[in-house]
XYZ file of C-alpha atoms in Angstrom:
682
model
C 11.930 13.502 2.067
C 10.934 12.309 5.710
C 9.124 8.830 6.193
C 6.032 9.544 8.397
C 5.359 7.638 11.754
C 3.112 4.563 11.146
C -0.761 4.822 12.128
C -0.325 1.961 14.821
C 2.893 3.526 16.414
C 0.766 6.809 16.662
C -2.179 4.964 18.011
C -0.142 2.618 20.607
C 1.696 5.701 21.820
C -1.532 7.291 22.570
C -2.821 4.120 24.352
C 0.180 3.605 26.321
C -0.242 7.090 27.772
C -3.975 6.338 28.602
C -3.149 3.246 30.335
C -0.382 4.582 32.300
C -2.596 7.321 33.495
C -5.397 4.756 34.081
C -3.015 2.309 36.152
C -1.886 5.187 38.390
C -5.373 6.034 39.096
C -6.270 2.589 39.828
C -3.619 2.175 42.164
C -4.149 5.541 44.196
C -7.929 4.662 43.818
C -7.747 1.219 45.452
C -5.227 2.057 48.022
C -7.359 5.052 49.173
C -10.671 2.948 49.406
C -8.861 0.222 51.255
C -7.503 2.559 53.771
C -10.556 4.097 54.418
C -12.420 0.890 54.835
C -9.850 0.172 57.737
C -7.473 -2.253 55.778
C -3.991 -2.263 56.678
C -1.929 0.303 54.688
C 0.710 -2.291 53.720
C -1.832 -5.038 52.517
C -3.839 -2.225 50.323
C -0.271 -1.052 49.071
C 0.477 -4.734 47.626
C -3.124 -5.033 46.229
C -3.041 -1.571 44.719
C 0.429 -2.484 42.754
C -0.837 -5.705 41.746
C -4.151 -4.073 40.306
C -1.670 -1.358 38.532
C -0.003 -4.186 36.879
C -3.432 -5.646 35.716
C -4.487 -2.507 34.285
C -1.502 -2.448 31.589
C -1.543 -5.238 29.049
C 2.011 -5.903 29.729
C 1.993 -8.770 26.849
C 1.236 -6.012 24.314
C 5.035 -5.178 23.126
C 5.914 -8.877 22.917
C 2.448 -9.759 21.198
C 2.945 -6.998 18.509
C 6.429 -7.437 17.695
C 5.890 -11.348 17.291
C 2.865 -10.803 15.322
C 4.743 -8.372 12.860
C 7.915 -10.552 12.831
C 5.678 -13.387 11.877
C 3.900 -11.074 9.117
C 7.406 -10.391 7.654
C 8.200 -14.105 7.603
C 4.948 -14.896 5.972
C 5.553 -12.257 3.360
C 9.194 -13.592 2.726
C 7.746 -16.754 1.752
C 5.917 -14.690 -1.071
C 9.110 -13.164 -2.661
C 8.186 -9.777 -0.677
C 10.934 -8.550 1.536
C 9.742 -6.220 4.147
C 12.610 -3.925 5.350
C 10.869 -2.459 7.995
C 9.077 -4.255 11.221
C 5.945 -1.781 11.350
C 5.406 -1.689 7.575
C 3.708 -4.841 7.551
C 0.951 -3.262 9.791
C 0.720 -0.103 7.739
C -0.127 -2.095 4.500
C -3.363 -3.066 6.007
C -4.353 0.643 6.576
C -3.650 1.842 2.930
C -6.021 4.121 1.571
C -4.540 5.117 -1.807
C -2.260 3.211 -4.018
C -0.020 5.221 -6.452
C 1.432 3.090 -9.138
C 4.074 3.994 -11.443
C 3.003 2.743 -14.888
C 6.131 1.618 -16.688
C 7.718 -1.387 -15.143
C 5.031 -1.736 -12.452
C 1.828 -2.155 -14.377
C 3.359 -2.963 -17.459
C 6.305 -5.341 -18.546
C 8.816 -2.710 -19.484
C 9.396 -4.037 -22.694
C 8.887 -1.442 -25.408
C 8.577 -2.216 -29.348
C 7.605 0.184 -32.080
C 4.539 -0.823 -33.391
C 3.452 2.196 -35.486
C 5.309 5.043 -37.225
C 3.921 8.472 -38.916
C 6.303 9.912 -41.521
C 5.708 12.270 -44.267
C 1.957 12.015 -44.583
C 1.662 8.264 -44.340
C 0.923 5.866 -41.215
C 2.593 2.667 -41.004
C 2.297 -0.518 -38.864
C 5.448 -1.895 -37.840
C 4.841 -5.779 -37.667
C 7.716 -8.410 -37.515
C 10.224 -5.631 -38.592
C 8.075 -4.887 -41.428
C 6.614 -1.569 -42.504
C 2.965 -1.754 -43.711
C 0.958 1.132 -45.157
C -2.381 0.596 -46.693
C -1.911 -3.244 -46.883
C 1.235 -2.684 -48.783
C 4.916 -3.692 -47.209
C 7.114 -0.580 -47.648
C 11.283 -1.030 -46.972
C 12.361 1.900 -45.184
C 15.111 2.419 -47.635
C 12.537 3.242 -50.105
C 11.333 6.400 -48.099
C 13.819 9.316 -47.508
C 11.975 10.566 -44.485
C 11.929 6.895 -42.917
C 15.771 6.551 -43.180
C 16.476 10.063 -41.628
C 13.833 9.072 -38.871
C 16.052 5.898 -38.170
C 19.209 7.680 -38.281
C 17.780 10.577 -35.847
C 16.765 7.708 -33.279
C 20.197 6.087 -33.649
C 22.037 9.073 -32.894
C 19.940 10.857 -30.404
C 20.170 7.905 -27.894
C 22.059 7.001 -24.935
C 21.612 3.180 -25.764
C 24.970 1.277 -26.083
C 26.453 -1.735 -27.457
C 28.015 -4.477 -25.746
C 29.329 -7.919 -26.381
C 31.349 -9.403 -29.509
C 30.324 -8.479 -33.086
C 28.571 -11.460 -33.669
C 26.023 -11.366 -30.510
C 25.802 -7.467 -29.872
C 23.354 -6.534 -26.907
C 21.909 -3.177 -26.294
C 21.895 -1.662 -23.017
C 19.877 1.307 -22.155
C 16.113 2.537 -21.163
C 13.539 0.363 -22.878
C 12.098 3.344 -24.765
C 15.456 4.010 -26.409
C 16.332 0.299 -26.708
C 12.946 -0.310 -28.700
C 13.983 2.868 -31.168
C 17.548 1.563 -31.809
C 16.022 -1.997 -32.548
C 13.670 -0.566 -34.962
C 16.787 0.765 -36.453
C 18.741 -2.310 -36.782
C 15.870 -4.143 -38.265
C 15.600 -1.347 -40.827
C 19.025 -1.846 -42.170
C 20.791 1.073 -40.403
C 24.276 0.326 -39.494
C 24.170 2.307 -36.136
C 27.481 1.776 -34.880
C 29.068 2.884 -38.162
C 26.562 5.814 -38.214
C 27.766 6.647 -34.770
C 31.539 6.513 -36.042
C 30.742 8.780 -39.052
C 28.825 11.368 -36.962
C 30.298 11.401 -33.421
C 28.444 13.246 -30.760
C 29.834 16.550 -29.447
C 27.496 17.580 -27.038
C 24.105 16.415 -25.525
C 21.221 17.948 -23.536
C 19.113 15.507 -21.841
C 15.277 15.725 -20.803
C 14.638 17.718 -17.537
C 12.133 19.552 -15.507
C 10.438 22.090 -18.296
C 12.274 20.478 -21.391
C 10.493 17.310 -22.272
C 12.902 16.246 -25.126
C 16.446 15.173 -25.763
C 18.962 16.611 -28.245
C 22.309 15.828 -29.215
C 24.846 17.562 -31.606
C 26.819 15.784 -34.142
C 29.811 16.110 -36.576
C 28.119 16.224 -39.939
C 30.073 17.277 -42.949
C 32.790 20.041 -43.399
C 31.592 23.171 -41.714
C 28.336 21.701 -40.816
C 26.805 20.133 -37.742
C 23.751 18.077 -37.075
C 21.318 18.764 -34.207
C 19.081 15.378 -33.385
C 16.046 16.025 -31.385
C 13.450 13.371 -29.953
C 10.776 13.875 -27.206
C 7.205 14.905 -26.559
C 5.235 15.040 -30.043
C 3.679 18.454 -29.297
C 7.093 20.209 -28.030
C 9.122 18.864 -30.871
C 6.402 19.731 -33.539
C 6.098 23.404 -32.189
C 9.867 23.831 -32.663
C 9.706 22.555 -36.321
C 9.174 24.716 -39.278
C 9.453 22.041 -42.229
C 8.834 18.409 -42.723
C 10.114 15.992 -45.077
C 7.901 14.618 -47.802
C 8.964 12.335 -50.597
C 12.395 13.542 -49.896
C 12.107 17.155 -49.917
C 11.849 19.796 -47.408
C 8.322 21.231 -47.258
C 6.987 24.142 -45.022
C 4.694 23.002 -42.010
C 1.173 24.538 -42.754
C -1.531 24.617 -40.199
C -3.448 21.950 -41.617
C -0.113 19.453 -41.967
C 0.384 20.302 -37.901
C -3.331 19.368 -37.363
C -2.763 16.340 -39.201
C 0.255 15.298 -36.862
C -1.312 16.274 -33.840
C -4.485 14.057 -34.790
C -2.240 11.149 -35.408
C -0.396 11.678 -32.225
C -3.895 11.518 -30.327
C -4.868 8.601 -32.229
C -1.665 6.604 -31.414
C -1.917 7.826 -27.737
C -5.470 6.929 -27.572
C -4.321 3.359 -28.569
C -2.300 3.262 -25.435
C 1.177 3.733 -27.167
C 3.965 6.035 -25.613
C 4.684 8.237 -28.711
C 7.740 10.446 -29.504
C 8.179 13.003 -32.033
C 11.516 13.326 -33.986
C 13.127 16.215 -35.828
C 16.631 17.264 -36.970
C 18.397 20.590 -38.214
C 21.678 21.291 -39.856
C 23.688 24.242 -38.195
C 27.147 25.989 -38.638
C 27.768 26.275 -34.884
C 29.616 23.591 -33.167
C 27.492 24.067 -29.727
C 24.311 23.383 -28.481
C 21.656 26.461 -29.458
C 20.379 28.379 -26.481
C 16.840 28.140 -27.873
C 15.948 25.134 -29.967
C 13.757 25.987 -33.087
C 13.912 26.003 -36.771
C 13.817 22.180 -36.917
C 12.799 19.847 -39.782
C 9.960 17.655 -38.644
C 10.453 13.534 -39.502
C 7.871 11.815 -37.665
C 6.049 9.843 -34.985
C 7.082 6.722 -33.273
C 4.372 4.801 -31.160
C 5.676 2.154 -28.762
C 3.592 -0.656 -26.956
C 4.535 -1.584 -23.263
C 2.608 -4.850 -22.659
C 0.461 -4.834 -19.611
C 1.236 -7.379 -17.142
C -1.314 -10.222 -16.878
C -4.242 -9.639 -14.669
C -3.619 -6.015 -13.765
C -7.337 -5.092 -14.419
C -8.233 -7.668 -12.137
C -6.028 -6.741 -9.456
C -7.004 -3.291 -9.634
C -10.883 -4.352 -9.161
C -9.507 -6.288 -6.114
C -8.205 -3.119 -4.772
C -11.258 -1.490 -5.100
C -13.512 -4.043 -3.547
C -11.054 -3.798 -0.664
C -11.926 0.247 -0.688
C -8.371 1.249 -1.743
C -8.404 3.861 -4.457
C -5.872 3.332 -7.289
C -3.847 6.125 -8.909
C -1.754 5.760 -11.949
C 1.187 8.094 -12.221
C 3.050 8.115 -15.968
C 5.294 10.255 -17.822
C 3.233 9.590 -20.864
C 0.869 12.157 -22.454
C -2.619 12.468 -21.419
C -4.240 10.577 -24.213
C -2.011 7.545 -23.552
C -2.621 7.806 -20.018
C -6.386 8.012 -20.434
C -6.229 5.016 -22.773
C -4.538 2.961 -20.328
C -6.351 4.167 -17.463
C -9.528 2.891 -19.149
C -8.147 -0.529 -19.695
C -7.563 -0.969 -16.041
C -10.696 0.589 -14.903
C -9.202 2.921 -12.729
C -12.143 4.875 -12.247
C -14.453 2.051 -11.033
C -16.938 2.844 -13.601
C -17.125 6.886 -13.158
C -15.716 9.278 -15.740
C -11.905 8.921 -15.859
C -10.101 12.149 -14.461
C -6.613 12.936 -15.802
C -4.544 15.515 -14.730
C -1.308 16.871 -16.673
C 1.198 17.228 -13.725
C 2.868 20.104 -15.447
C -0.219 22.153 -14.152
C 0.955 21.535 -10.609
C 3.530 23.976 -10.347
C 1.753 26.788 -8.946
C -1.047 25.187 -7.407
C -1.417 25.737 -3.461
C -0.834 22.881 -1.480
C -4.345 22.678 0.215
C -6.018 23.459 -3.200
C -4.110 20.387 -4.433
C -4.934 18.042 -1.430
C -8.484 18.482 -2.489
C -7.926 18.316 -6.118
C -6.054 14.785 -5.810
C -9.062 13.175 -4.232
C -10.829 13.393 -7.912
C -8.097 12.315 -10.108
C -7.456 8.920 -11.399
C -4.335 9.503 -13.753
C -1.557 11.687 -13.343
C 0.043 12.104 -16.940
C 3.299 13.814 -17.958
C 4.839 13.446 -14.447
C 8.210 14.452 -13.339
C 10.231 13.237 -10.215
C 9.286 16.315 -8.448
C 5.602 15.745 -9.261
C 5.691 12.479 -8.008
C 6.685 13.427 -4.530
C 4.186 16.397 -4.750
C 1.528 14.110 -5.408
C 2.081 11.622 -2.639
C 2.523 14.618 -0.148
C -1.017 15.990 -1.518
C -2.613 12.763 -0.606
C -1.069 12.810 2.869
C -2.027 16.113 3.181
C -5.568 15.202 2.465
C -5.353 12.671 5.460
C -4.848 9.519 3.210
C -2.517 6.622 3.961
C -0.557 6.467 0.646
C 1.403 3.408 -0.816
C 3.702 4.465 -3.855
C 5.413 1.884 -6.148
C 8.328 2.634 -8.224
C 11.612 1.278 -9.729
C 13.933 3.962 -10.656
C 16.306 6.531 -9.308
C 13.748 9.317 -9.819
C 11.078 7.439 -7.903
C 13.298 7.455 -4.865
C 11.929 10.779 -3.026
C 8.071 9.774 -3.625
C 9.033 6.058 -2.235
C 10.512 7.350 0.963
C 7.973 10.210 1.494
C 5.173 7.638 0.942
C 3.762 5.736 4.134
C 4.386 2.661 2.276
C 7.249 2.835 -0.397
C 7.066 -0.602 -2.889
C 10.108 -1.254 -5.044
C 10.412 -3.498 -7.756
C 13.188 -6.100 -6.909
C 14.095 -7.454 -10.328
C 13.899 -4.340 -12.617
C 14.325 -1.509 -9.636
C 17.542 0.347 -9.252
C 19.434 0.176 -5.876
C 18.126 3.425 -4.664
C 14.670 2.421 -5.113
C 15.249 -0.464 -3.031
C 17.167 1.203 -0.333
C 14.567 3.683 0.600
C 11.390 1.622 0.142
C 9.642 -0.199 2.924
C 8.770 -3.226 0.669
C 10.613 -4.895 -2.129
C 8.906 -7.189 -4.520
C 11.583 -9.457 -5.384
C 9.623 -11.099 -8.485
C 8.420 -7.834 -9.463
C 4.872 -9.262 -9.172
C 2.039 -6.504 -8.175
C -0.265 -9.247 -7.468
C 1.686 -9.864 -4.187
C 0.666 -6.736 -2.910
C -3.081 -7.665 -2.492
C -1.785 -10.549 -0.176
C 0.294 -8.288 1.811
C -2.454 -5.801 2.391
C -4.718 -8.792 3.573
C -1.758 -9.826 5.792
C -1.552 -6.298 7.036
C -5.325 -5.886 7.783
C -5.357 -9.426 9.627
C -2.347 -8.349 11.771
C -3.830 -5.008 12.800
C -7.279 -6.916 13.361
C -5.364 -9.413 15.264
C -3.727 -6.812 17.477
C -7.003 -5.362 18.424
C -8.447 -8.823 19.284
C -5.670 -9.141 21.738
C -5.819 -5.833 23.269
C -9.723 -6.182 23.389
C -8.996 -9.591 25.200
C -6.501 -8.288 27.554
C -8.063 -4.774 28.690
C -11.632 -6.542 29.172
C -10.099 -9.289 31.299
C -7.836 -6.539 33.116
C -10.891 -4.201 33.881
C -12.630 -7.449 35.341
C -9.933 -7.927 37.670
C -10.135 -4.073 38.853
C -13.792 -4.186 38.907
C -13.825 -7.427 41.147
C -11.189 -6.007 43.507
C -12.937 -2.781 43.863
C -16.352 -4.439 44.436
C -14.944 -6.493 47.079
C -13.029 -4.041 48.872
C -15.749 -1.295 48.526
C -18.605 -3.599 50.106
C -16.367 -4.529 52.928
C -16.077 -8.335 51.714
C -12.394 -8.038 51.578
C -9.933 -8.930 48.827
C -11.398 -11.426 46.415
C -7.841 -12.357 45.100
C -4.302 -11.737 46.827
C -1.545 -10.337 44.940
C 0.229 -13.203 43.997
C -3.027 -14.801 42.166
C -3.312 -11.289 40.465
C 0.139 -11.388 39.250
C -0.378 -15.076 38.169
C -3.596 -14.278 35.848
C -1.708 -11.432 34.276
C 1.834 -12.741 33.872
C 1.143 -16.421 32.954
C -2.602 -17.177 32.051
C -3.308 -14.118 29.786
C -0.119 -13.822 27.968
C -0.230 -17.291 25.852
C -3.985 -16.786 24.819
C -3.110 -13.128 23.836
C -0.259 -14.211 21.799
C -2.609 -17.069 20.187
C -5.293 -14.243 19.291
C -2.590 -12.487 17.552
C -2.059 -15.526 15.348
C -5.720 -15.656 14.081
C -6.247 -16.504 10.584
C -7.646 -13.769 8.155
C -11.362 -13.467 8.382
C -13.321 -14.357 5.170
C -14.398 -10.817 4.420
C -11.163 -9.049 5.121
C -10.503 -7.845 1.750
C -14.371 -6.793 1.099
C -14.095 -3.893 4.056
C -12.766 -0.326 3.445
C -9.553 0.503 4.986
C -9.505 1.973 8.379
C -9.223 5.572 9.259
C -5.667 6.375 10.155
C -6.944 8.556 12.700
C -9.149 6.052 14.239
C -8.039 5.091 17.790
C -7.085 1.460 18.045
C -9.896 1.160 20.906
C -12.900 3.296 19.814
C -15.530 4.549 22.062
C -18.068 1.907 21.195
C -15.098 -0.589 21.911
C -14.609 0.319 25.515
C -18.230 0.440 26.073
C -18.457 -3.237 24.868
C -15.383 -4.162 26.971
C -16.787 -2.645 29.945
C -19.908 -4.643 29.365
C -18.279 -7.790 28.887
C -15.966 -7.222 31.988
C -18.857 -6.412 34.171
C -20.650 -9.738 33.146
C -17.581 -11.576 33.895
C -16.992 -9.768 36.847
C -20.516 -10.696 37.956
C -19.983 -14.328 37.290
C -16.630 -14.181 39.518
C -18.239 -11.970 42.210
C -21.064 -14.806 42.283
C -18.817 -17.404 43.120
C -16.625 -15.388 45.603
C -20.138 -14.623 47.607
C -21.014 -18.152 47.434
C -17.579 -18.953 48.981
C -18.061 -16.224 51.520
C -21.368 -17.735 52.928
C -20.117 -21.422 52.738
C -16.682 -20.711 54.038
C -16.379 -17.315 55.450
C -13.733 -15.015 54.437
C -10.456 -16.256 53.513
C -8.470 -18.589 51.060
C -11.240 -20.894 50.384
C -13.697 -18.186 48.883
C -10.549 -16.642 47.360
C -9.912 -19.854 45.544
C -13.368 -19.625 44.101
C -12.883 -16.296 42.770
C -9.511 -16.961 41.494
C -10.228 -20.144 39.506
C -13.807 -18.643 38.392
C -11.744 -15.537 36.939
C -8.835 -17.717 35.504
C -11.211 -19.991 33.439
C -13.317 -16.892 32.634
C -10.516 -15.216 31.010
C -9.600 -18.561 28.940
C -13.382 -18.671 27.745
C -13.264 -14.793 27.055
C -10.238 -15.845 24.687
C -12.349 -17.659 22.315
C -15.134 -14.810 22.269
C -12.515 -12.461 21.441
C -11.858 -14.232 17.979
C -14.452 -11.966 16.462
C -16.541 -8.927 17.762
C -19.514 -10.141 15.535
C -19.503 -14.027 15.225
C -21.081 -16.000 18.014
C -19.039 -19.166 19.331
C -22.238 -21.129 19.763
C -23.358 -20.974 15.941
C -23.693 -18.725 13.068
C -20.921 -18.371 10.540
C -17.739 -20.402 11.693
C -14.346 -19.056 11.756
C -11.125 -20.918 10.758
C -9.653 -22.816 13.235
C -6.535 -21.169 15.438
C -4.689 -24.286 16.574
C -2.362 -22.069 18.426
C -5.369 -20.768 20.550
C -6.704 -24.045 21.195
C -3.307 -25.160 22.466
C -2.977 -22.103 24.649
C -6.420 -22.517 26.187
C -5.916 -26.237 26.997
C -2.320 -25.488 28.168
C -3.399 -22.753 30.449
C -6.521 -24.829 31.655
C -4.201 -27.719 32.403
C -1.537 -25.389 34.220
C -4.423 -24.011 36.251
C -5.440 -27.509 37.323
C -1.810 -28.373 38.457
C -1.827 -25.161 40.598
C -5.022 -26.127 42.165
C -3.530 -29.946 43.100
C -0.185 -29.488 43.975
C 0.236 -28.571 47.369
C 3.511 -26.594 46.914
C 1.859 -24.535 44.191
C -1.452 -23.986 46.366
C 0.726 -22.750 49.197
C 2.380 -20.272 46.828
C -1.015 -18.969 45.394
C -2.690 -19.010 48.568
C -5.689 -21.474 47.410
C -7.304 -24.491 48.962
C -8.947 -27.681 47.343
C -12.282 -27.497 45.902
C -15.188 -30.070 46.044
C -17.630 -31.105 43.691
C -20.148 -28.279 44.549
C -17.192 -25.661 44.216
C -16.572 -26.985 40.894
C -20.351 -26.677 39.713
C -20.159 -22.990 40.729
C -17.269 -22.286 39.094
C -18.617 -23.821 35.948
C -21.560 -21.816 36.199
C -19.833 -18.674 37.063
C -17.908 -19.283 33.517
C -20.705 -20.549 31.483
C -23.350 -17.936 32.014
C -21.008 -14.936 31.512
C -19.914 -16.508 28.153
C -23.522 -17.038 26.943
C -24.685 -13.504 27.881
C -21.547 -11.870 26.041
C -22.084 -13.857 23.117
C -25.722 -13.565 22.923
C -25.356 -9.749 23.331
C -22.967 -9.467 20.243
C -23.783 -7.146 17.215
C -24.612 -8.845 14.159
C -22.366 -7.085 11.910
C -19.846 -4.258 11.929
C -21.316 -0.561 11.708
C -19.137 -0.051 8.491
C -20.527 -2.695 6.611
C -24.059 -1.387 6.698
C -22.420 2.419 5.852
C -20.698 0.860 3.194
C -23.688 -0.746 1.632
C -25.722 2.628 1.922
C -22.772 4.600 0.067
C -22.333 2.140 -2.427
C -26.188 2.457 -3.162
C -26.226 6.108 -3.124
C -23.100 6.330 -5.468
C -24.971 3.954 -7.930
C -28.129 5.749 -8.041
C -26.061 9.111 -8.564
C -23.957 8.102 -11.328
C -24.756 9.659 -14.740
C -23.862 6.988 -17.213
C -24.048 9.180 -20.008
C -21.257 11.447 -18.744
C -18.112 10.995 -20.857
C -14.689 10.752 -19.616
C -12.965 13.879 -19.332
C -9.275 15.200 -18.971
C -8.936 17.929 -16.429
């Protein structure tokens, strides 16, 4: 399996290519216009190279890396280890969350709570078997004793520790069954010594059961089988009732299958047990002729607040999909408890049906499925890739070795740190060290915030850089000379732009960040409407700057004094525009307030103070080619900054287009949902 390239990597690569072409075009255009207007070619070469620098937001790599690194540090404080820098951003673009059930949604602490053997159903509470209100000891029923013996033998669970403090080691399912046998009075270790295992055949693709062969008595061998109830029952011909072997009739089979459905409908993991005595000392090529013993239903407690977490993901526009090895009825019951279908009919797909499905058809099919049941490791990978083929950004959780391929192939692989295997952790992008899935909502929030902040920084840098290009082109094209010299341009781009840009990348999360749908991974980091807005804002700022420059030209004539007015007006305009860039929809003069960003406040004050220093210190004035300014000049600069800020803020849209679209879609879905339609199993 190969990990895909992250959405932002693709977008920044595309934007980098565009900006490189733009900078080359700007460089050639300004040079050509200037030479045609009669300016010296060396002077125009310096100006055009300076503008080429202005066309590229050179602070972007530093800002993006710093922002992602700080996101990783913030996640670390919440017991989330992010193993790849760009994974933080990808979290914010997740559209589908595929969740492994056992160990992720549940506690992975199995306990047998129901048994069906003979023709009787037993509730298992506090190590007691209760049937019809009566407590029954397993030793009183031959079929129960045999069932306990089979689950003890057909198991990979091992005993560790001293005799007086034995501990079980194995899968949660097998441990639960062996604990049931121990609590029923079965001496499991002694039994295994009397009937040693000769051969074993584990569950595998197309074989949903485990079988073991044991020495039994002279010339006889015992085949013990446990696994999927339907498959084990299909291989059985008899069952034990009141200590006698009785032929399985169609009616009895239907009763057993109905009980299996009832247990599964109560969200229990159900296994069927059977055995066979044989003369051969080797595993049969075809397992059949078994004696059915019964069903064991195990409960795995749901982690606290999972239904609320699922609802939170849904509010954020993230689809939730459960992947489990359980049979359909169990999976459907749990899916309903979690509210995976958002009030719609719950769709369950048995993954055994995926083998021969065309990939294109599967990519369309998975969009409507909420639960995948009876899933194998190969199916998990196929499911993740199907969602990706459908154009979705997929997060996958897992904790086992068998989750490895799917974790690696997913856009975001999320491993459990406490209960997870080394393989799962090593191929994942994110590790939840305390196995707390709730942290994922914080991680998604952080990822969305980081992406938004990088967009704000890009918006700020490109709009201000466009202003520099427009001002320089306007001055040269109209014959008014160069409004700013190359040193002033470089000062703006390499000093005063960088720190407000960095501060914008540290903006706190917007209040409604988790009430918006995830962005389209194919959507450009700068869309057409964003570019139009940036061109408008840059033109307004450029008009204010050119106004100050024209005033200077009329009062002082061409030269350093007029250039000083343009330089200071544009620099302060960019600092003011950093405030405006905090939100594309919220006005700095009123409306819903944003949380304070002390980093931006310090950056603006610091750069404003630095600009004052370079305007007052004679040596720095000579370096940048500026002159002292009088009170009237300061008023002109203030007007050239305040008026563009007012215009840009007054013309901001009131709300994002996605918000209005989302409300319409939600309303349409509400109207068209048929509430009488029952849940269905595909």
